[in-house]
């Protein structure tokens, strides 16, 4: 197999309650693919609800961090970063900085899986789409994404247009919504994630879509690359397609992080 000279910065662990496999298997898969570096970014405990099928508990955080450290020792030829995927909700955001500051993260990803209390990307909550005003939903989602960027809590915004996951899209032009959001993100300097996870979801498309990503490129927004792997076989999945998309738009590098300091890795041609 041709080496993928890329990084995968969005990998989960079984601790979240909805992923499978040992961390060693994720790392071994990355080595097999020839990835240059990986980052675990498991779900940070939700602060607004308790659901052990959505995230680990706060008491597990030290173990998660210790296990990433152990993995580094086990895989000396694969740089392994310590990341975390944190839900942004306006009602809990104020509690995050002090909670997160207790851990030695390389990077912190912000995600939106809830819009005004509704876990819109959870297949168990699909009934919320019945009779839903999709234009209002998308407007609110991208407004919250801008809020997340401006919160100053995050280094990267994960899967920026996750709201399209089930392929329910407003029957309207959303370019204005995208532009307003991307302008706000650009002003903060926060990076966005290009995620191949959307390719295995009903929408069948990389997050974010090409028009959104093009706006990001024009505004100078940096990108990270991730698979959102919840099983070892998903590490680096369909990265060739992500690379093509990035190249087509004009991106020549992806952001990588060490102790929350950003640098860049050149994309292979
Ligand atoms: Zn997950
Ligand atoms: Fe997510
Ligand atoms: Fe994730
Ligand atoms: Zn995710």
PDB file of N, CA, C and O in Angstrom, residues 29-55:
ATOM      1  N   UNK A  29      -3.250   0.474  12.786  1.00  0.00           N
ATOM      2  CA  UNK A  29      -3.867   0.775  11.490  1.00  0.00           C
ATOM      3  C   UNK A  29      -3.209   2.018  10.863  1.00  0.00           C
ATOM      4  O   UNK A  29      -2.931   2.047   9.663  1.00  0.00           O
ATOM      5  N   UNK A  30      -2.963   3.015  11.683  1.00  0.00           N
ATOM      6  CA  UNK A  30      -2.312   4.234  11.190  1.00  0.00           C
ATOM      7  C   UNK A  30      -0.921   3.918  10.650  1.00  0.00           C
ATOM      8  O   UNK A  30      -0.532   4.425   9.591  1.00  0.00           O
ATOM      9  N   UNK A  31      -0.194   3.074  11.353  1.00  0.00           N
ATOM     10  CA  UNK A  31       1.148   2.682  10.882  1.00  0.00           C
ATOM     11  C   UNK A  31       1.059   1.928   9.561  1.00  0.00           C
ATOM     12  O   UNK A  31       1.827   2.174   8.635  1.00  0.00           O
ATOM     13  N   UNK A  32       0.110   1.014   9.467  1.00  0.00           N
ATOM     14  CA  UNK A  32      -0.089   0.246   8.223  1.00  0.00           C
ATOM     15  C   UNK A  32      -0.333   1.176   7.045  1.00  0.00           C
ATOM     16  O   UNK A  32       0.122   0.931   5.936  1.00  0.00           O
ATOM     17  N   UNK A  33      -1.098   2.234   7.291  1.00  0.00           N
ATOM     18  CA  UNK A  33      -1.438   3.160   6.206  1.00  0.00           C
ATOM     19  C   UNK A  33      -0.295   4.119   5.897  1.00  0.00           C
ATOM     20  O   UNK A  33      -0.337   4.838   4.904  1.00  0.00           O
ATOM     21  N   UNK A  34       0.690   4.170   6.789  1.00  0.00           N
ATOM     22  CA  UNK A  34       1.796   5.101   6.596  1.00  0.00           C
ATOM     23  C   UNK A  34       1.443   6.522   6.990  1.00  0.00           C
ATOM     24  O   UNK A  34       2.017   7.481   6.469  1.00  0.00           O
ATOM     25  N   UNK A  35       0.494   6.671   7.932  1.00  0.00           N
ATOM     26  CA  UNK A  35       0.185   8.023   8.424  1.00  0.00           C
ATOM     27  C   UNK A  35       1.389   8.560   9.196  1.00  0.00           C
ATOM     28  O   UNK A  35       2.103   7.816   9.856  1.00  0.00           O
ATOM     29  N   UNK A  36       1.590   9.858   9.101  1.00  0.00           N
ATOM     30  CA  UNK A  36       2.766  10.473   9.734  1.00  0.00           C
ATOM     31  C   UNK A  36       2.555  10.759  11.206  1.00  0.00           C
ATOM     32  O   UNK A  36       3.510  10.901  11.969  1.00  0.00           O
ATOM     33  N   UNK A  37       1.305  10.916  11.574  1.00  0.00           N
ATOM     34  CA  UNK A  37       0.997  11.347  12.933  1.00  0.00           C
ATOM     35  C   UNK A  37      -0.491  11.113  13.153  1.00  0.00           C
ATOM     36  O   UNK A  37      -1.273  11.218  12.212  1.00  0.00           O
ATOM     37  N   UNK A  38      -0.869  10.801  14.385  1.00  0.00           N
ATOM     38  CA  UNK A  38      -2.299  10.705  14.694  1.00  0.00           C
ATOM     39  C   UNK A  38      -2.599  11.491  15.966  1.00  0.00           C
ATOM     40  O   UNK A  38      -1.701  11.797  16.751  1.00  0.00           O
ATOM     41  N   UNK A  39      -3.877  11.775  16.144  1.00  0.00           N
ATOM     42  CA  UNK A  39      -4.313  12.418  17.372  1.00  0.00           C
ATOM     43  C   UNK A  39      -5.605  11.771  17.842  1.00  0.00           C
ATOM     44  O   UNK A  39      -6.537  11.603  17.059  1.00  0.00           O
ATOM     45  N   UNK A  40      -5.624  11.379  19.116  1.00  0.00           N
ATOM     46  CA  UNK A  40      -6.882  10.921  19.697  1.00  0.00           C
ATOM     47  C   UNK A  40      -7.665  12.159  20.118  1.00  0.00           C
ATOM     48  O   UNK A  40      -7.094  13.120  20.646  1.00  0.00           O
ATOM     49  N   UNK A  41      -8.934  12.133  19.850  1.00  0.00           N
ATOM     50  CA  UNK A  41      -9.791  13.266  20.233  1.00  0.00           C
ATOM     51  C   UNK A  41     -11.131  12.680  20.648  1.00  0.00           C
ATOM     52  O   UNK A  41     -12.133  12.833  19.971  1.00  0.00           O
ATOM     53  N   UNK A  42     -11.086  11.969  21.766  1.00  0.00           N
ATOM     54  CA  UNK A  42     -12.321  11.338  22.236  1.00  0.00           C
ATOM     55  C   UNK A  42     -13.269  12.402  22.793  1.00  0.00           C
ATOM     56  O   UNK A  42     -12.871  13.533  23.035  1.00  0.00           O
ATOM     57  N   UNK A  43     -14.519  12.010  22.953  1.00  0.00           N
ATOM     58  CA  UNK A  43     -15.530  12.956  23.436  1.00  0.00           C
ATOM     59  C   UNK A  43     -15.286  13.348  24.893  1.00  0.00           C
ATOM     60  O   UNK A  43     -15.236  12.473  25.767  1.00  0.00           O
ATOM     61  N   UNK A  44     -15.197  14.626  25.145  1.00  0.00           N
ATOM     62  CA  UNK A  44     -15.131  15.130  26.513  1.00  0.00           C
ATOM     63  C   UNK A  44     -16.508  14.914  27.157  1.00  0.00           C
ATOM     64  O   UNK A  44     -17.530  15.010  26.474  1.00  0.00           O
ATOM     65  N   UNK A  45     -16.545  14.635  28.464  1.00  0.00           N
ATOM     66  CA  UNK A  45     -17.846  14.418  29.117  1.00  0.00           C
ATOM     67  C   UNK A  45     -18.821  15.573  28.839  1.00  0.00           C
ATOM     68  O   UNK A  45     -18.446  16.740  28.890  1.00  0.00           O
ATOM     69  N   UNK A  46     -20.058  15.193  28.550  1.00  0.00           N
ATOM     70  CA  UNK A  46     -21.092  16.210  28.346  1.00  0.00           C
ATOM     71  C   UNK A  46     -21.438  16.827  29.695  1.00  0.00           C
ATOM     72  O   UNK A  46     -21.522  16.129  30.703  1.00  0.00           O
ATOM     73  N   UNK A  47     -21.631  18.112  29.704  1.00  0.00           N
ATOM     74  CA  UNK A  47     -21.924  18.789  30.969  1.00  0.00           C
ATOM     75  C   UNK A  47     -23.418  19.012  31.167  1.00  0.00           C
ATOM     76  O   UNK A  47     -23.864  19.276  32.285  1.00  0.00           O
ATOM     77  N   UNK A  48     -24.196  18.911  30.107  1.00  0.00           N
ATOM     78  CA  UNK A  48     -25.622  19.239  30.230  1.00  0.00           C
ATOM     79  C   UNK A  48     -26.495  17.997  30.379  1.00  0.00           C
ATOM     80  O   UNK A  48     -27.699  18.095  30.590  1.00  0.00           O
ATOM     81  N   UNK A  49     -25.903  16.814  30.227  1.00  0.00           N
ATOM     82  CA  UNK A  49     -26.681  15.582  30.391  1.00  0.00           C
ATOM     83  C   UNK A  49     -25.717  14.441  30.650  1.00  0.00           C
ATOM     84  O   UNK A  49     -24.517  14.567  30.393  1.00  0.00           O
ATOM     85  N   UNK A  50     -26.233  13.343  31.173  1.00  0.00           N
ATOM     86  CA  UNK A  50     -25.401  12.178  31.368  1.00  0.00           C
ATOM     87  C   UNK A  50     -25.891  11.078  30.464  1.00  0.00           C
ATOM     88  O   UNK A  50     -27.065  10.739  30.465  1.00  0.00           O
ATOM     89  N   UNK A  51     -24.985  10.550  29.649  1.00  0.00           N
ATOM     90  CA  UNK A  51     -25.339   9.437  28.772  1.00  0.00           C
ATOM     91  C   UNK A  51     -24.051   8.683  28.486  1.00  0.00           C
ATOM     92  O   UNK A  51     -23.181   9.164  27.770  1.00  0.00           O
ATOM     93  N   UNK A  52     -23.941   7.503  29.077  1.00  0.00           N
ATOM     94  CA  UNK A  52     -22.668   6.781  28.953  1.00  0.00           C
ATOM     95  C   UNK A  52     -22.448   6.196  27.564  1.00  0.00           C
ATOM     96  O   UNK A  52     -21.382   5.648  27.292  1.00  0.00           O
ATOM     97  N   UNK A  53     -23.439   6.334  26.679  1.00  0.00           N
ATOM     98  CA  UNK A  53     -23.207   5.918  25.290  1.00  0.00           C
ATOM     99  C   UNK A  53     -22.739   7.097  24.443  1.00  0.00           C
ATOM    100  O   UNK A  53     -22.560   6.968  23.236  1.00  0.00           O
ATOM    101  N   UNK A  54     -22.555   8.278  25.055  1.00  0.00           N
ATOM    102  CA  UNK A  54     -22.099   9.449  24.296  1.00  0.00           C
ATOM    103  C   UNK A  54     -20.696   9.912  24.676  1.00  0.00           C
ATOM    104  O   UNK A  54     -19.983  10.485  23.851  1.00  0.00           O
ATOM    105  N   UNK A  55     -20.309   9.689  25.928  1.00  0.00           N
ATOM    106  CA  UNK A  55     -18.964  10.109  26.326  1.00  0.00           C
ATOM    107  C   UNK A  55     -18.534   9.412  27.609  1.00  0.00           C
ATOM    108  O   UNK A  55     -19.370   8.875  28.345  1.00  0.00           O
TER     109      UNK A  55
END
